[in-house]
PDB file of C-alpha atoms in Angstrom:
ATOM      1  CA  MET N   1    -238.757 102.477-136.933  1.00  0.00           C
ATOM      2  CA  GLN N   2    -236.937 105.650-135.983  1.00  0.00           C
ATOM      3  CA  LEU N   3    -233.485 105.525-134.729  1.00  0.00           C
ATOM      4  CA  ASP N   4    -232.149 107.983-132.290  1.00  0.00           C
ATOM      5  CA  ARG N   5    -228.966 109.368-133.662  1.00  0.00           C
ATOM      6  CA  PRO N   6    -226.543 111.124-131.366  1.00  0.00           C
ATOM      7  CA  ALA N   7    -226.484 114.822-132.042  1.00  0.00           C
ATOM      8  CA  GLU N   8    -223.344 115.906-133.859  1.00  0.00           C
ATOM      9  CA  PRO N   9    -221.055 117.682-131.492  1.00  0.00           C
ATOM     10  CA  SER N  10    -220.975 121.356-132.262  1.00  0.00           C
ATOM     11  CA  ARG N  11    -217.642 122.798-133.359  1.00  0.00           C
ATOM     12  CA  LYS N  12    -216.277 125.268-130.904  1.00  0.00           C
ATOM     13  CA  LEU N  13    -215.102 128.368-132.650  1.00  0.00           C
ATOM     14  CA  ILE N  14    -211.971 130.042-131.595  1.00  0.00           C
ATOM     15  CA  GLY N  15    -212.515 133.423-130.262  1.00  0.00           C
ATOM     16  CA  LEU N  16    -210.686 136.281-131.904  1.00  0.00           C
ATOM     17  CA  THR N  17    -210.214 138.353-128.644  1.00  0.00           C
ATOM     18  CA  PRO N  18    -207.687 136.031-127.095  1.00  0.00           C
ATOM     19  CA  LEU N  19    -205.835 135.692-130.420  1.00  0.00           C
ATOM     20  CA  ILE N  20    -205.580 139.554-130.756  1.00  0.00           C
ATOM     21  CA  ASP N  21    -204.409 139.734-127.096  1.00  0.00           C
ATOM     22  CA  VAL N  22    -201.556 137.167-127.920  1.00  0.00           C
ATOM     23  CA  VAL N  23    -200.562 139.014-131.016  1.00  0.00           C
ATOM     24  CA  PHE N  24    -200.359 142.354-129.103  1.00  0.00           C
ATOM     25  CA  ILE N  25    -198.350 140.715-126.277  1.00  0.00           C
ATOM     26  CA  LEU N  26    -195.913 139.332-128.937  1.00  0.00           C
ATOM     27  CA  LEU N  27    -195.637 142.604-130.542  1.00  0.00           C
ATOM     28  CA  LEU N  28    -194.894 144.349-127.364  1.00  0.00           C
ATOM     29  CA  PHE N  29    -192.374 141.666-126.397  1.00  0.00           C
ATOM     30  CA  PHE N  30    -190.442 141.968-129.681  1.00  0.00           C
ATOM     31  CA  MET N  31    -190.430 145.838-129.586  1.00  0.00           C
ATOM     32  CA  LEU N  32    -189.049 145.889-126.149  1.00  0.00           C
ATOM     33  CA  THR N  33    -186.348 143.145-126.700  1.00  0.00           C
ATOM     34  CA  SER N  34    -185.077 144.397-130.004  1.00  0.00           C
ATOM     35  CA  SER N  35    -181.940 146.428-130.128  1.00  0.00           C
ATOM     36  CA  PHE N  36    -182.010 149.689-132.073  1.00  0.00           C
ATOM     37  CA  ILE N  37    -179.169 150.737-134.333  1.00  0.00           C
ATOM     38  CA  GLN N  38    -177.001 153.511-132.941  1.00  0.00           C
ATOM     39  CA  TRP N  39    -176.345 155.814-135.924  1.00  0.00           C
ATOM     40  CA  GLN N  40    -172.960 157.350-136.043  1.00  0.00           C
ATOM     41  CA  SER N  41    -171.848 160.150-138.311  1.00  0.00           C
ATOM     42  CA  LEU N  42    -168.692 159.967-140.387  1.00  0.00           C
ATOM     43  CA  ASP N  43    -166.874 163.172-141.576  1.00  0.00           C
ATOM     44  CA  LEU N  44    -166.240 162.860-145.297  1.00  0.00           C
ATOM     45  CA  THR N  45    -164.325 165.240-147.548  1.00  0.00           C
ATOM     46  CA  MET N  46    -164.958 164.843-151.300  1.00  0.00           C
ATOM     47  CA  SER N  47    -161.902 165.709-153.390  1.00  0.00           C
ATOM     48  CA  THR N  48    -162.643 167.942-156.350  1.00  0.00           C
ATOM     49  CA  GLY N  49    -159.276 167.656-157.948  1.00  0.00           C
ATOM     50  CA  GLU N  50    -158.409 171.283-157.024  1.00  0.00           C
ATOM     51  CA  GLY N  51    -155.684 172.222-154.569  1.00  0.00           C
ATOM     52  CA  SER N  52    -156.459 171.912-150.832  1.00  0.00           C
ATOM     53  CA  GLU N  53    -154.600 173.138-147.814  1.00  0.00           C
ATOM     54  CA  VAL N  54    -150.880 172.668-147.998  1.00  0.00           C
ATOM     55  CA  SER N  55    -149.300 170.424-145.465  1.00  0.00           C
ATOM     56  CA  GLY N  56    -145.707 169.234-145.004  1.00  0.00           C
ATOM     57  CA  GLU N  57    -146.433 165.623-146.160  1.00  0.00           C
ATOM     58  CA  PRO N  58    -148.180 164.484-149.238  1.00  0.00           C
ATOM     59  CA  PRO N  59    -151.359 162.328-148.584  1.00  0.00           C
ATOM     60  CA  LEU N  60    -151.251 158.693-148.751  1.00  0.00           C
ATOM     61  CA  MET N  61    -152.941 157.388-151.869  1.00  0.00           C
ATOM     62  CA  LEU N  62    -154.842 154.184-151.437  1.00  0.00           C
ATOM     63  CA  SER N  63    -157.012 152.275-153.913  1.00  0.00           C
ATOM     64  CA  MET N  64    -159.453 149.511-153.346  1.00  0.00           C
ATOM     65  CA  THR N  65    -160.282 146.266-155.115  1.00  0.00           C
ATOM     66  CA  PRO N  66    -163.849 145.215-156.022  1.00  0.00           C
ATOM     67  CA  ASP N  67    -164.079 143.122-152.914  1.00  0.00           C
ATOM     68  CA  GLY N  68    -163.088 145.974-150.619  1.00  0.00           C
ATOM     69  CA  ARG N  69    -159.499 145.427-149.962  1.00  0.00           C
ATOM     70  CA  LEU N  70    -156.827 148.150-149.963  1.00  0.00           C
ATOM     71  CA  PHE N  71    -153.679 148.529-152.102  1.00  0.00           C
ATOM     72  CA  LEU N  72    -151.185 151.122-153.015  1.00  0.00           C
ATOM     73  CA  PRO N  73    -151.597 152.336-156.566  1.00  0.00           C
ATOM     74  CA  ASP N  74    -147.841 152.050-157.150  1.00  0.00           C
ATOM     75  CA  GLU N  75    -147.749 148.417-155.956  1.00  0.00           C
ATOM     76  CA  PRO N  76    -151.002 146.865-157.296  1.00  0.00           C
ATOM     77  CA  LEU N  77    -150.086 143.357-156.163  1.00  0.00           C
ATOM     78  CA  VAL N  78    -149.492 144.304-152.557  1.00  0.00           C
ATOM     79  CA  LEU N  79    -152.748 144.159-150.620  1.00  0.00           C
ATOM     80  CA  LEU N  80    -152.619 146.027-147.331  1.00  0.00           C
ATOM     81  CA  ASP N  81    -153.773 144.668-143.948  1.00  0.00           C
ATOM     82  CA  ASP N  82    -154.505 146.891-140.903  1.00  0.00           C
ATOM     83  CA  ASN N  83    -150.940 146.674-139.530  1.00  0.00           C
ATOM     84  CA  ARG N  84    -149.391 147.748-142.759  1.00  0.00           C
ATOM     85  CA  VAL N  85    -151.844 150.732-143.200  1.00  0.00           C
ATOM     86  CA  ARG N  86    -151.072 151.746-139.417  1.00  0.00           C
ATOM     87  CA  ASP N  87    -147.318 151.645-140.348  1.00  0.00           C
ATOM     88  CA  LEU N  88    -147.843 153.810-143.380  1.00  0.00           C
ATOM     89  CA  LEU N  89    -149.856 156.370-141.359  1.00  0.00           C
ATOM     90  CA  ALA N  90    -147.285 156.430-138.383  1.00  0.00           C
ATOM     91  CA  GLY N  91    -145.103 159.379-137.762  1.00  0.00           C
ATOM     92  CA  GLY N  92    -147.313 162.354-138.388  1.00  0.00           C
ATOM     93  CA  ASN N  93    -150.607 163.888-139.250  1.00  0.00           C
ATOM     94  CA  LYS N  94    -151.092 162.086-142.573  1.00  0.00           C
ATOM     95  CA  SER N  95    -154.162 162.308-144.593  1.00  0.00           C
ATOM     96  CA  VAL N  96    -155.448 159.663-146.933  1.00  0.00           C
ATOM     97  CA  ILE N  97    -157.097 159.802-150.295  1.00  0.00           C
ATOM     98  CA  LEU N  98    -159.120 156.789-151.077  1.00  0.00           C
ATOM     99  CA  THR N  99    -159.920 155.863-154.733  1.00  0.00           C
ATOM    100  CA  PRO N 100    -162.780 153.389-154.681  1.00  0.00           C
ATOM    101  CA  ASN N 101    -163.251 150.697-157.381  1.00  0.00           C
ATOM    102  CA  PRO N 102    -166.395 151.285-159.606  1.00  0.00           C
ATOM    103  CA  ALA N 103    -167.570 147.682-158.852  1.00  0.00           C
ATOM    104  CA  SER N 104    -167.390 148.275-155.053  1.00  0.00           C
ATOM    105  CA  SER N 105    -170.468 148.798-152.999  1.00  0.00           C
ATOM    106  CA  ILE N 106    -171.052 151.998-150.999  1.00  0.00           C
ATOM    107  CA  GLN N 107    -171.128 149.868-147.877  1.00  0.00           C
ATOM    108  CA  GLN N 108    -167.592 148.692-148.541  1.00  0.00           C
ATOM    109  CA  VAL N 109    -166.375 152.252-149.174  1.00  0.00           C
ATOM    110  CA  VAL N 110    -167.962 153.645-146.005  1.00  0.00           C
ATOM    111  CA  TRP N 111    -166.500 150.639-143.992  1.00  0.00           C
ATOM    112  CA  LEU N 112    -163.060 151.301-145.324  1.00  0.00           C
ATOM    113  CA  LEU N 113    -163.247 155.080-144.577  1.00  0.00           C
ATOM    114  CA  ASP N 114    -164.283 154.265-141.034  1.00  0.00           C
ATOM    115  CA  GLN N 115    -161.445 151.711-140.776  1.00  0.00           C
ATOM    116  CA  ILE N 116    -158.787 154.110-142.108  1.00  0.00           C
ATOM    117  CA  GLY N 117    -159.937 156.735-139.725  1.00  0.00           C
ATOM    118  CA  ARG N 118    -159.671 154.301-136.741  1.00  0.00           C
ATOM    119  CA  LEU N 119    -156.136 153.358-137.840  1.00  0.00           C
ATOM    120  CA  GLY N 120    -154.892 156.896-137.285  1.00  0.00           C
ATOM    121  CA  ALA N 121    -155.502 158.949-140.348  1.00  0.00           C
ATOM    122  CA  ALA N 122    -155.715 162.660-139.775  1.00  0.00           C
ATOM    123  CA  GLY N 123    -158.251 163.083-142.568  1.00  0.00           C
ATOM    124  CA  VAL N 124    -159.789 160.778-145.181  1.00  0.00           C
ATOM    125  CA  SER N 125    -160.914 161.951-148.641  1.00  0.00           C
ATOM    126  CA  VAL N 126    -162.675 160.056-151.509  1.00  0.00           C
ATOM    127  CA  ASN N 127    -161.429 160.567-154.974  1.00  0.00           C
ATOM    128  CA  THR N 128    -164.526 160.549-157.036  1.00  0.00           C
ATOM    129  CA  GLY N 129    -162.917 161.695-160.310  1.00  0.00           C
ATOM    130  CA  ALA N 130    -161.659 159.349-163.025  1.00  0.00           C
ATOM    131  CA  ALA N 131    -158.125 157.858-162.600  1.00  0.00           C
ATOM    132  CA  GLU N 132    -155.697 159.507-164.919  1.00  0.00           C
TER     133      GLU N 132
END
């Protein structure tokens, strides 16, 4: 006796064409909605330890901690906030010489240079030589 078995349903395969279309639409969506970084330049003067142009006031010497905070080398326990730096820069065309900590990242140094420039420094230099 022969039994009639129902035929197994055939598996429908997913077509690749609609899948590729969806991937391209998603790629286009993310490319159009993403924001691109606006690159800005930062003027930087590297100090060589030799004399530079003579001005009426000596530059403000600042040092930084490994975590990127500013302090005066003469007062190592006094960490400076934005208002204190603005007060130190007030009253003239004062330039700043920043001595970075060897453990600091370049991103922290660049961020501090930008921040000091925004607080009113006439010029910002980086002291790359060893502290004496």
